[in-house]
Structure formats: structure tokens, C-alpha cells
């Protein structure tokens, strides 16, 4: 169903209604994209491709105004260009010419002066046009469709450079409704790039959800070494709406993205909808530390493991790095682990207290 256009006096463009889960998605995207630009853009030109641009502006039930991912990316790019001399090109793809015209009105209204190329085409053809001109430029792809008519072959093209990354919206709720419908079998084959999904349709409830998103993550891991899914619930019911899935070639990207998500979700690596704010921060921290401690000892009892490996494995199992650090600090204080710090001393000759990537964690019996 098409989004209803809403108009506000004084604004020469239309808006779509925004829900809380979209606000969260946009906050996380903006937080992470800004860091990507600052880090990758320090030594490289960058391209940003918004594969499903949308109309660019939103309004909530209180008449508060929000801007969509193409405009947020433009704000971030312009600030980094002006302050840090970053080199960024922005491309927005959409099949709806009216959406692109609306975006152009927003760009002019907000005095965005950096070049933004609006491409009236489907996501595959539009992206291909950009890659033909910039085949090896590090590129950040936002792939945020309304449904799940995506082609796995397309994701392979996003690995055009080892610094390229993707955020894709995996529309589980829509897929779950249609996975047993015979006439869309080929659509799902295209999404996964395999027919392995067929055994999923006979599963029920959480088992089906786990298998459906797990297979998609597994397929993306054949393209990007580090892939992490972030569950997004409906804002008004405790049920999965979709997953934001991030793919990167570097553990640093995985860690920064998970921290960005946790920052806007009370330390969680999921948006819980109506349950989002039910626990106090203190209760949540105590609960998380206990939960992570049990997870770590189940996995690493009597083993020696680097802190970096622990963090990567913990993130992929849904635990934010900040809570992993707090858990390890408590376990060390309680004498349940030993931390071999490498190096042992700071450059000033002081004994180190924090935990760094190369430190070794020794889990006791």
C-alpha cells in the first residue's frame, strides 16, 4: 500500500507518516554513517548510494518533522566536507519520479549545496550506473525496500571495494506472510540466491524466524566477513517487523555499528517495540552482566581467548561491547578470569587497567 502524502503549510514538499521504529532506524544509520565517513573518508573518496530513496521527509502524530536517509546522508556529507575536507558523492535511486522531485525540493529548501545525483531507475540498474563510473570507490549502500523483492546477485556487486559496506532492511514480517505462497517462490529464490529456504516454510514461530534470517545472514557472510542482524519489533506489539542487517569487511565496522545501535536502544542490539523501556538501566545492566557471564563460561570455560575474538562472538550473539567489557571487569574482580594485558604497561610506565584487543582472557574452571 502506497504511503499517504501529507502536506504542511510553509513546506514546498510532502511528507510520509513516521513510526518509532523508523526513527530508530534513521538514528542508527546517521550515527554509523557519520563514523564511516570520518574513518574511511580520511584517506579515500567515498560514494553513498541510497538504493530506495523514498520521499525524504516524515512527520509524526505530534507534527514533528524528520528527514529520511538521503537527506540525513546529505547533512552528514556536507558537514564532513566543510569541516574535514572529506570527498563524498551521494546518489539516490528511486523508481518513483515524484519521490525524486520531492527530494529535490527538500535539498533546495534545506540549502544543501553538495552535489546529489537523483537517479530514476530500479535499485539494480541505478547502482550499476554508478559502479560503471566509479568501480573501485569505497561505497556505502543503504538498501531499504518496502518488500523483499531483492536479488542476491546484487549484493555481490556491493563488494566493489574492501572498504564498501551495506545496511539492508530484511523485511521478515512480509516474507513470513508470503513464504508459503507458491506463486512467489522465484522471488524468494532470488532473495536468497538459493532454494535452501524451502525447508524453512514448514517451520513455525520463532524457529521459522531464526532459520529465515539465519540463512540470509549466512548468504551475506559469503560476501562480507562480518555480518550482524539487528531485530526491529513493531512499535505497538511484541513481534518482529524486520531486521537491519549490516555487512562489513572489518571487525572495526562490526564493533562501531553495534555500538551505534546500542546507543539508541538502551544498550540493546534490538529494538523491542512496546518493551523497549520497561527495565530501568540499573536492572538491565545487572541482568546483562549475569547473562553475558553465563554465555562466556558456556563457550570459553577453561580456555584462553583474545578480547577481540570475545567481542566479535558476543556481538554476533546479541551482546553490546560495552556490556561485555563491564562483565569481564566484574569477572576479573571476582577472581573468575585472568586478564593477560599485552602490553602490561602504558607508554608512561603505568600498569594497564583497561582491556584492549590483543589482551588474553583466561577463563578459570
Short mmCIF file of C-alpha atoms in Angstrom, two decimals:
data_model
loop_
_atom_site.label_atom_id
_atom_site.label_comp_id
_atom_site.label_asym_id
_atom_site.label_seq_id
_atom_site.Cartn_x
_atom_site.Cartn_y
_atom_site.Cartn_z
CA UNK A 1 0.00 0.00 0.00
CA UNK A 2 1.37 3.42 -1.00
CA UNK A 3 2.31 5.90 1.70
CA UNK A 4 -0.17 8.74 2.12
CA UNK A 5 1.25 12.14 1.25
CA UNK A 6 0.88 14.76 3.94
CA UNK A 7 1.38 18.47 3.46
CA UNK A 8 2.29 21.18 5.97
CA UNK A 9 1.82 24.89 5.37
CA UNK A 10 5.13 26.58 4.65
CA UNK A 11 6.85 23.49 3.28
CA UNK A 12 7.01 23.03 -0.51
CA UNK A 13 7.27 19.24 -0.30
CA UNK A 14 5.19 16.38 1.03
CA UNK A 15 5.79 14.07 3.98
CA UNK A 16 5.10 10.47 4.88
CA UNK A 17 3.99 9.39 8.35
CA UNK A 18 6.81 8.08 10.53
CA UNK A 19 6.66 5.42 13.26
CA UNK A 20 9.05 4.93 16.17
CA UNK A 21 10.88 2.02 14.55
CA UNK A 22 11.75 4.22 11.55
CA UNK A 23 13.01 6.95 13.87
CA UNK A 24 15.32 4.40 15.49
CA UNK A 25 16.48 3.10 12.11
CA UNK A 26 17.34 6.61 10.95
CA UNK A 27 19.17 7.49 14.18
CA UNK A 28 21.30 4.37 13.97
CA UNK A 29 22.02 4.92 10.28
CA UNK A 30 23.06 8.56 10.82
CA UNK A 31 25.23 7.68 13.81
CA UNK A 32 27.09 4.97 11.93
CA UNK A 33 27.34 6.66 8.52
CA UNK A 34 28.96 9.70 10.12
CA UNK A 35 31.62 7.46 11.67
CA UNK A 36 32.10 5.60 8.37
CA UNK A 37 32.70 8.91 6.57
CA UNK A 38 35.15 10.11 9.18
CA UNK A 39 37.17 6.87 9.25
CA UNK A 40 37.10 5.59 5.66
CA UNK A 41 36.98 9.09 4.20
CA UNK A 42 40.20 10.15 5.91
CA UNK A 43 42.26 8.54 3.12
CA UNK A 44 39.70 7.73 0.40
CA UNK A 45 36.96 9.27 -1.68
CA UNK A 46 33.56 7.82 -0.76
CA UNK A 47 30.29 7.16 -2.57
CA UNK A 48 26.93 6.79 -0.86
CA UNK A 49 24.12 5.03 -2.73
CA UNK A 50 20.61 5.12 -1.31
CA UNK A 51 19.02 2.31 -3.31
CA UNK A 52 15.40 3.07 -2.35
CA UNK A 53 15.41 6.80 -1.73
CA UNK A 54 11.77 7.40 -0.79
CA UNK A 55 10.28 10.86 -0.42
CA UNK A 56 12.89 12.20 2.04
CA UNK A 57 10.64 13.76 4.69
CA UNK A 58 8.46 12.40 7.50
CA UNK A 59 6.06 13.66 10.12
CA UNK A 60 4.81 12.00 13.30
CA UNK A 61 1.49 12.21 15.10
CA UNK A 62 2.68 15.30 17.02
CA UNK A 63 3.56 17.09 13.77
CA UNK A 64 7.30 16.78 14.45
CA UNK A 65 9.35 16.77 11.26
CA UNK A 66 12.03 14.21 10.43
CA UNK A 67 14.14 13.67 7.34
CA UNK A 68 14.80 10.41 5.54
CA UNK A 69 18.09 8.65 4.87
CA UNK A 70 19.04 10.55 1.65
CA UNK A 71 18.72 13.90 3.41
CA UNK A 72 20.41 12.68 6.59
CA UNK A 73 23.29 11.38 4.47
CA UNK A 74 23.49 14.75 2.72
CA UNK A 75 23.62 16.62 6.06
CA UNK A 76 26.41 14.34 7.26
CA UNK A 77 28.33 14.55 3.99
CA UNK A 78 28.10 18.34 3.83
CA UNK A 79 29.33 18.76 7.40
CA UNK A 80 32.27 16.40 6.86
CA UNK A 81 33.16 18.04 3.55
CA UNK A 82 33.13 21.52 5.07
CA UNK A 83 34.87 20.69 8.36
CA UNK A 84 37.17 17.78 7.49
CA UNK A 85 37.60 18.15 3.73
CA UNK A 86 36.13 14.71 3.05
CA UNK A 87 35.37 13.80 -0.57
CA UNK A 88 31.87 12.29 -0.83
CA UNK A 89 29.44 11.79 -3.69
CA UNK A 90 25.78 11.00 -3.00
CA UNK A 91 23.49 9.05 -5.32
CA UNK A 92 19.79 8.45 -4.65
CA UNK A 93 17.90 5.83 -6.65
CA UNK A 94 14.12 5.51 -6.83
CA UNK A 95 11.67 4.21 -9.42
CA UNK A 96 9.13 6.88 -8.45
CA UNK A 97 9.95 10.13 -10.23
CA UNK A 98 7.63 12.03 -7.88
CA UNK A 99 9.72 10.96 -4.88
CA UNK A 100 12.86 12.26 -6.58
CA UNK A 101 11.17 15.56 -7.37
CA UNK A 102 10.17 15.82 -3.72
CA UNK A 103 13.76 15.12 -2.67
CA UNK A 104 14.98 17.90 -4.95
CA UNK A 105 12.58 20.33 -3.27
CA UNK A 106 13.90 19.31 0.17
CA UNK A 107 17.51 19.70 -0.99
CA UNK A 108 16.77 23.26 -2.13
CA UNK A 109 14.67 24.08 0.94
CA UNK A 110 17.40 22.92 3.34
CA UNK A 111 20.16 24.72 1.41
CA UNK A 112 22.12 21.54 0.77
CA UNK A 113 24.88 22.67 -1.55
CA UNK A 114 26.83 19.49 -2.19
CA UNK A 115 26.09 17.65 -5.45
CA UNK A 116 23.44 14.95 -5.13
CA UNK A 117 22.60 12.83 -8.15
CA UNK A 118 19.00 11.62 -8.29
CA UNK A 119 18.57 8.51 -10.46
CA UNK A 120 15.12 7.49 -11.69
CA UNK A 121 15.60 3.74 -12.02
CA UNK A 122 15.34 0.46 -10.13
CA UNK A 123 17.93 -0.30 -7.46
CA UNK A 124 19.98 -2.70 -9.60
CA UNK A 125 20.18 -0.59 -12.74
CA UNK A 126 20.65 2.64 -10.79
CA UNK A 127 23.50 1.20 -8.78
CA UNK A 128 25.10 -0.29 -11.89
CA UNK A 129 25.18 3.17 -13.49
CA UNK A 130 27.17 4.46 -10.52
CA UNK A 131 29.54 1.49 -10.39
CA UNK A 132 30.31 1.80 -14.10
CA UNK A 133 31.69 5.27 -13.40
CA UNK A 134 33.26 4.51 -10.00
CA UNK A 135 34.02 0.77 -9.99
CA UNK A 136 36.57 0.80 -7.16
CA UNK A 137 35.43 3.67 -4.94
CA UNK A 138 34.58 2.68 -1.34
CA UNK A 139 30.80 2.79 -1.27
CA UNK A 140 28.20 2.75 1.50
CA UNK A 141 24.97 1.14 0.29
CA UNK A 142 21.66 1.62 2.09
CA UNK A 143 19.18 -0.95 0.79
CA UNK A 144 15.82 -0.23 2.39
CA UNK A 145 12.93 -1.56 0.27
CA UNK A 146 9.26 -1.77 1.18
CA UNK A 147 9.17 -5.52 0.48
CA UNK A 148 11.61 -8.33 -0.13
CA UNK A 149 11.97 -8.32 -3.92
CA UNK A 150 15.75 -8.20 -3.77
CA UNK A 151 18.27 -10.15 -5.81
CA UNK A 152 21.14 -11.93 -4.04
CA UNK A 153 23.30 -11.38 -7.13
CA UNK A 154 23.00 -7.65 -6.48
CA UNK A 155 24.63 -8.00 -3.07
CA UNK A 156 27.72 -9.46 -4.73
CA UNK A 157 28.14 -6.23 -6.71
CA UNK A 158 28.27 -4.23 -3.45
CA UNK A 159 31.64 -5.79 -2.68
CA UNK A 160 33.23 -3.45 -5.24
CA UNK A 161 35.90 -2.40 -2.74
CA UNK A 162 37.13 -3.92 0.52
CA UNK A 163 36.03 -0.76 2.33
CA UNK A 164 32.48 -0.88 0.96
CA UNK A 165 29.65 -1.70 3.38
CA UNK A 166 25.93 -2.33 3.30
CA UNK A 167 22.93 -1.88 5.53
CA UNK A 168 19.96 -3.83 4.24
CA UNK A 169 16.40 -4.00 5.53
CA UNK A 170 15.39 -7.67 5.65
CA UNK A 171 11.60 -7.49 5.71
CA UNK A 172 10.90 -10.59 7.77
CA UNK A 173 7.26 -9.85 8.54
CA UNK A 174 6.36 -9.58 4.85
CA UNK A 175 8.48 -12.62 3.98
CA UNK A 176 6.85 -14.65 6.76
CA UNK A 177 3.39 -13.93 5.35
CA UNK A 178 4.36 -14.93 1.84
CA UNK A 179 6.84 -17.76 2.29
CA UNK A 180 4.25 -20.50 1.71
CA UNK A 181 2.68 -18.90 -1.36
CA UNK A 182 3.62 -20.89 -4.45
CA UNK A 183 3.50 -18.02 -6.95
CA UNK A 184 6.25 -16.03 -5.21
CA UNK A 185 8.68 -18.94 -4.99
CA UNK A 186 11.02 -17.38 -7.56
CA UNK A 187 11.01 -14.06 -5.68
CA UNK A 188 12.29 -15.83 -2.58
CA UNK A 189 14.79 -17.84 -4.64
CA UNK A 190 16.14 -14.52 -5.91
CA UNK A 191 16.33 -13.07 -2.39
CA UNK A 192 18.43 -15.91 -1.01
CA UNK A 193 20.18 -16.89 -4.24
CA UNK A 194 19.36 -20.49 -3.39
CA UNK A 195 16.34 -22.74 -2.79
CA UNK A 196 17.60 -23.77 0.67
CA UNK A 197 14.82 -21.61 2.11
CA UNK A 198 12.16 -24.17 1.13
CA UNK A 199 12.72 -26.23 4.27
CA UNK A 200 12.07 -23.08 6.33
CA UNK A 201 8.45 -22.72 5.23
CA UNK A 202 7.43 -25.83 7.20
CA UNK A 203 8.77 -24.38 10.46
CA UNK A 204 6.63 -22.35 12.84
CA UNK A 205 7.03 -19.30 15.05
CA UNK A 206 10.47 -18.42 16.35
CA UNK A 207 12.11 -21.44 14.69
CA UNK A 208 10.99 -20.18 11.28
CA UNK A 209 12.15 -16.65 12.06
CA UNK A 210 15.54 -17.82 13.31
CA UNK A 211 16.05 -20.01 10.26
CA UNK A 212 14.87 -17.37 7.76
CA UNK A 213 17.13 -14.58 9.00
CA UNK A 214 19.94 -17.03 9.75
CA UNK A 215 20.04 -18.26 6.15
CA UNK A 216 20.11 -14.69 4.82
CA UNK A 217 22.95 -13.78 7.20
CA UNK A 218 24.82 -16.92 6.15
CA UNK A 219 24.46 -15.98 2.48
CA UNK A 220 25.72 -12.44 3.12
CA UNK A 221 28.69 -13.86 5.04
CA UNK A 222 29.83 -15.34 1.73
CA UNK A 223 30.27 -11.72 0.58
CA UNK A 224 31.17 -9.83 3.77
CA UNK A 225 33.23 -11.47 6.55
CA UNK A 226 31.34 -9.66 9.31
CA UNK A 227 27.54 -9.63 9.19
CA UNK A 228 25.23 -8.75 12.07
CA UNK A 229 21.44 -8.65 12.18
CA UNK A 230 19.51 -6.21 14.41
CA UNK A 231 15.93 -7.12 15.20
CA UNK A 232 13.29 -4.39 14.91
CA UNK A 233 9.89 -5.02 16.52
CA UNK A 234 6.61 -3.35 15.68
CA UNK A 235 6.32 -0.22 17.86
CA UNK A 236 2.97 -1.34 19.29
CA UNK A 237 3.32 -5.13 19.58
CA UNK A 238 5.95 -7.63 20.61
CA UNK A 239 6.52 -9.12 17.17
CA UNK A 240 9.36 -8.83 14.67
CA UNK A 241 8.79 -6.32 11.88
CA UNK A 242 12.14 -6.50 10.12
CA UNK A 243 15.87 -6.85 10.63
CA UNK A 244 18.51 -4.28 9.83
CA UNK A 245 21.48 -6.27 8.59
CA UNK A 246 24.95 -4.76 8.37
CA UNK A 247 27.73 -6.21 6.27
CA UNK A 248 31.36 -5.10 6.54
CA UNK A 249 34.82 -6.43 5.77
CA UNK A 250 36.39 -5.28 9.02
CA UNK A 251 35.79 -6.12 12.66
CA UNK A 252 36.04 -2.42 13.47
CA UNK A 253 32.95 -1.76 11.37
CA UNK A 254 31.08 -4.53 13.16
CA UNK A 255 32.01 -3.11 16.55
CA UNK A 256 31.21 0.52 15.72
CA UNK A 257 27.86 -0.36 14.16
CA UNK A 258 26.83 -2.44 17.16
CA UNK A 259 27.81 0.40 19.48
CA UNK A 260 25.82 2.85 17.35
CA UNK A 261 22.76 0.63 17.54
CA UNK A 262 23.13 0.05 21.29
CA UNK A 263 23.46 3.80 21.91
CA UNK A 264 19.94 4.40 20.59
CA UNK A 265 18.36 1.30 22.11
CA UNK A 266 19.22 1.41 25.81
CA UNK A 267 22.31 -0.76 25.32
CA UNK A 268 20.41 -3.47 23.41
CA UNK A 269 21.19 -4.85 19.97
CA UNK A 270 17.50 -4.93 19.12
CA UNK A 271 14.58 -2.53 19.15
CA UNK A 272 11.97 -4.09 21.42
CA UNK A 273 8.93 -2.06 20.49
CA UNK A 274 6.49 -1.81 23.43
CA UNK A 275 9.01 -3.48 25.75
CA UNK A 276 11.77 -1.02 24.88
CA UNK A 277 11.72 0.98 28.10
CA UNK A 278 10.29 -1.44 30.67
CA UNK A 279 13.51 -2.10 32.62
CA UNK A 280 15.50 0.50 34.49
CA UNK A 281 19.08 0.96 33.30
CA UNK A 282 20.37 -0.45 36.59
CA UNK A 283 18.22 -3.56 36.37
CA UNK A 284 19.15 -4.04 32.75
CA UNK A 285 22.88 -3.73 33.43
CA UNK A 286 22.78 -6.29 36.25
CA UNK A 287 20.72 -8.65 34.10
CA UNK A 288 23.01 -8.26 31.11
CA UNK A 289 26.20 -8.83 33.08
CA UNK A 290 24.80 -12.04 34.53
CA UNK A 291 23.55 -13.21 31.13
CA UNK A 292 26.84 -12.44 29.36
CA UNK A 293 28.83 -14.12 32.12
CA UNK A 294 26.85 -17.33 31.66
CA UNK A 295 27.28 -17.11 27.88
CA UNK A 296 31.05 -16.62 28.12
CA UNK A 297 31.59 -19.50 30.52
CA UNK A 298 29.47 -21.86 28.45
CA UNK A 299 31.60 -21.04 25.45
CA UNK A 300 35.07 -20.45 26.88
CA UNK A 301 35.35 -22.32 30.19
CA UNK A 302 38.99 -23.37 30.79
CA UNK A 303 40.10 -21.61 27.58
CA UNK A 304 42.32 -18.67 26.72
CA UNK A 305 40.80 -16.27 24.20
CA UNK A 306 41.71 -12.82 22.88
CA UNK A 307 39.45 -9.96 23.87
CA UNK A 308 38.88 -9.16 20.20
CA UNK A 309 37.53 -12.66 19.47
CA UNK A 310 35.30 -12.49 22.53
CA UNK A 311 33.85 -9.15 21.43
CA UNK A 312 33.15 -10.31 17.87
CA UNK A 313 31.46 -13.51 19.04
CA UNK A 314 29.48 -11.65 21.71
CA UNK A 315 28.18 -9.04 19.26
CA UNK A 316 27.06 -11.74 16.84
CA UNK A 317 25.15 -13.32 19.72
CA UNK A 318 23.41 -10.07 20.60
CA UNK A 319 25.60 -8.55 23.33
CA UNK A 320 26.90 -4.99 23.06
CA UNK A 321 30.62 -4.43 23.59
CA UNK A 322 30.08 -2.01 26.46
CA UNK A 323 28.35 -4.74 28.50
CA UNK A 324 31.00 -7.31 27.54
CA UNK A 325 33.67 -5.00 28.95
CA UNK A 326 31.71 -4.48 32.17
CA UNK A 327 31.18 -8.23 32.51
CA UNK A 328 34.86 -9.03 32.08
CA UNK A 329 35.83 -6.34 34.57
CA UNK A 330 33.46 -7.84 37.15
CA UNK A 331 34.66 -11.39 36.46
CA UNK A 332 38.27 -10.26 36.91
CA UNK A 333 37.39 -8.52 40.17
CA UNK A 334 35.60 -11.68 41.38
CA UNK A 335 38.65 -13.80 40.50
CA UNK A 336 36.82 -15.89 37.90
CA UNK A 337 39.05 -14.86 35.00
CA UNK A 338 42.58 -13.63 34.50
CA UNK A 339 43.33 -10.88 32.00
CA UNK A 340 46.81 -11.01 30.47
CA UNK A 341 47.31 -7.48 29.23
CA UNK A 342 49.50 -7.03 26.18
CA UNK A 343 51.40 -4.83 26.75
CA UNK A 344 51.24 -4.86 30.53
CA UNK A 345 52.23 -1.22 30.91
CA UNK A 346 51.26 2.09 29.29
CA UNK A 347 53.79 4.24 27.44
CA UNK A 348 54.11 6.24 30.66
CA UNK A 349 55.11 3.10 32.57
CA UNK A 350 51.84 2.67 34.47
CA UNK A 351 50.23 -0.75 34.84
CA UNK A 352 47.26 -1.01 32.47
CA UNK A 353 43.77 -1.46 33.90
CA UNK A 354 41.56 -1.39 30.80
CA UNK A 355 41.00 -4.11 28.22
CA UNK A 356 42.35 -3.90 24.67
CA UNK A 357 42.03 -6.00 21.52
CA UNK A 358 45.16 -8.12 22.00
CA UNK A 359 44.64 -8.87 25.69
CA UNK A 360 44.13 -12.53 26.53
CA UNK A 361 41.27 -13.61 28.76
CA UNK A 362 41.87 -16.79 30.76
CA UNK A 363 38.64 -18.44 31.88
CA UNK A 364 39.12 -20.50 35.02
CA UNK A 365 37.43 -23.79 35.92
#
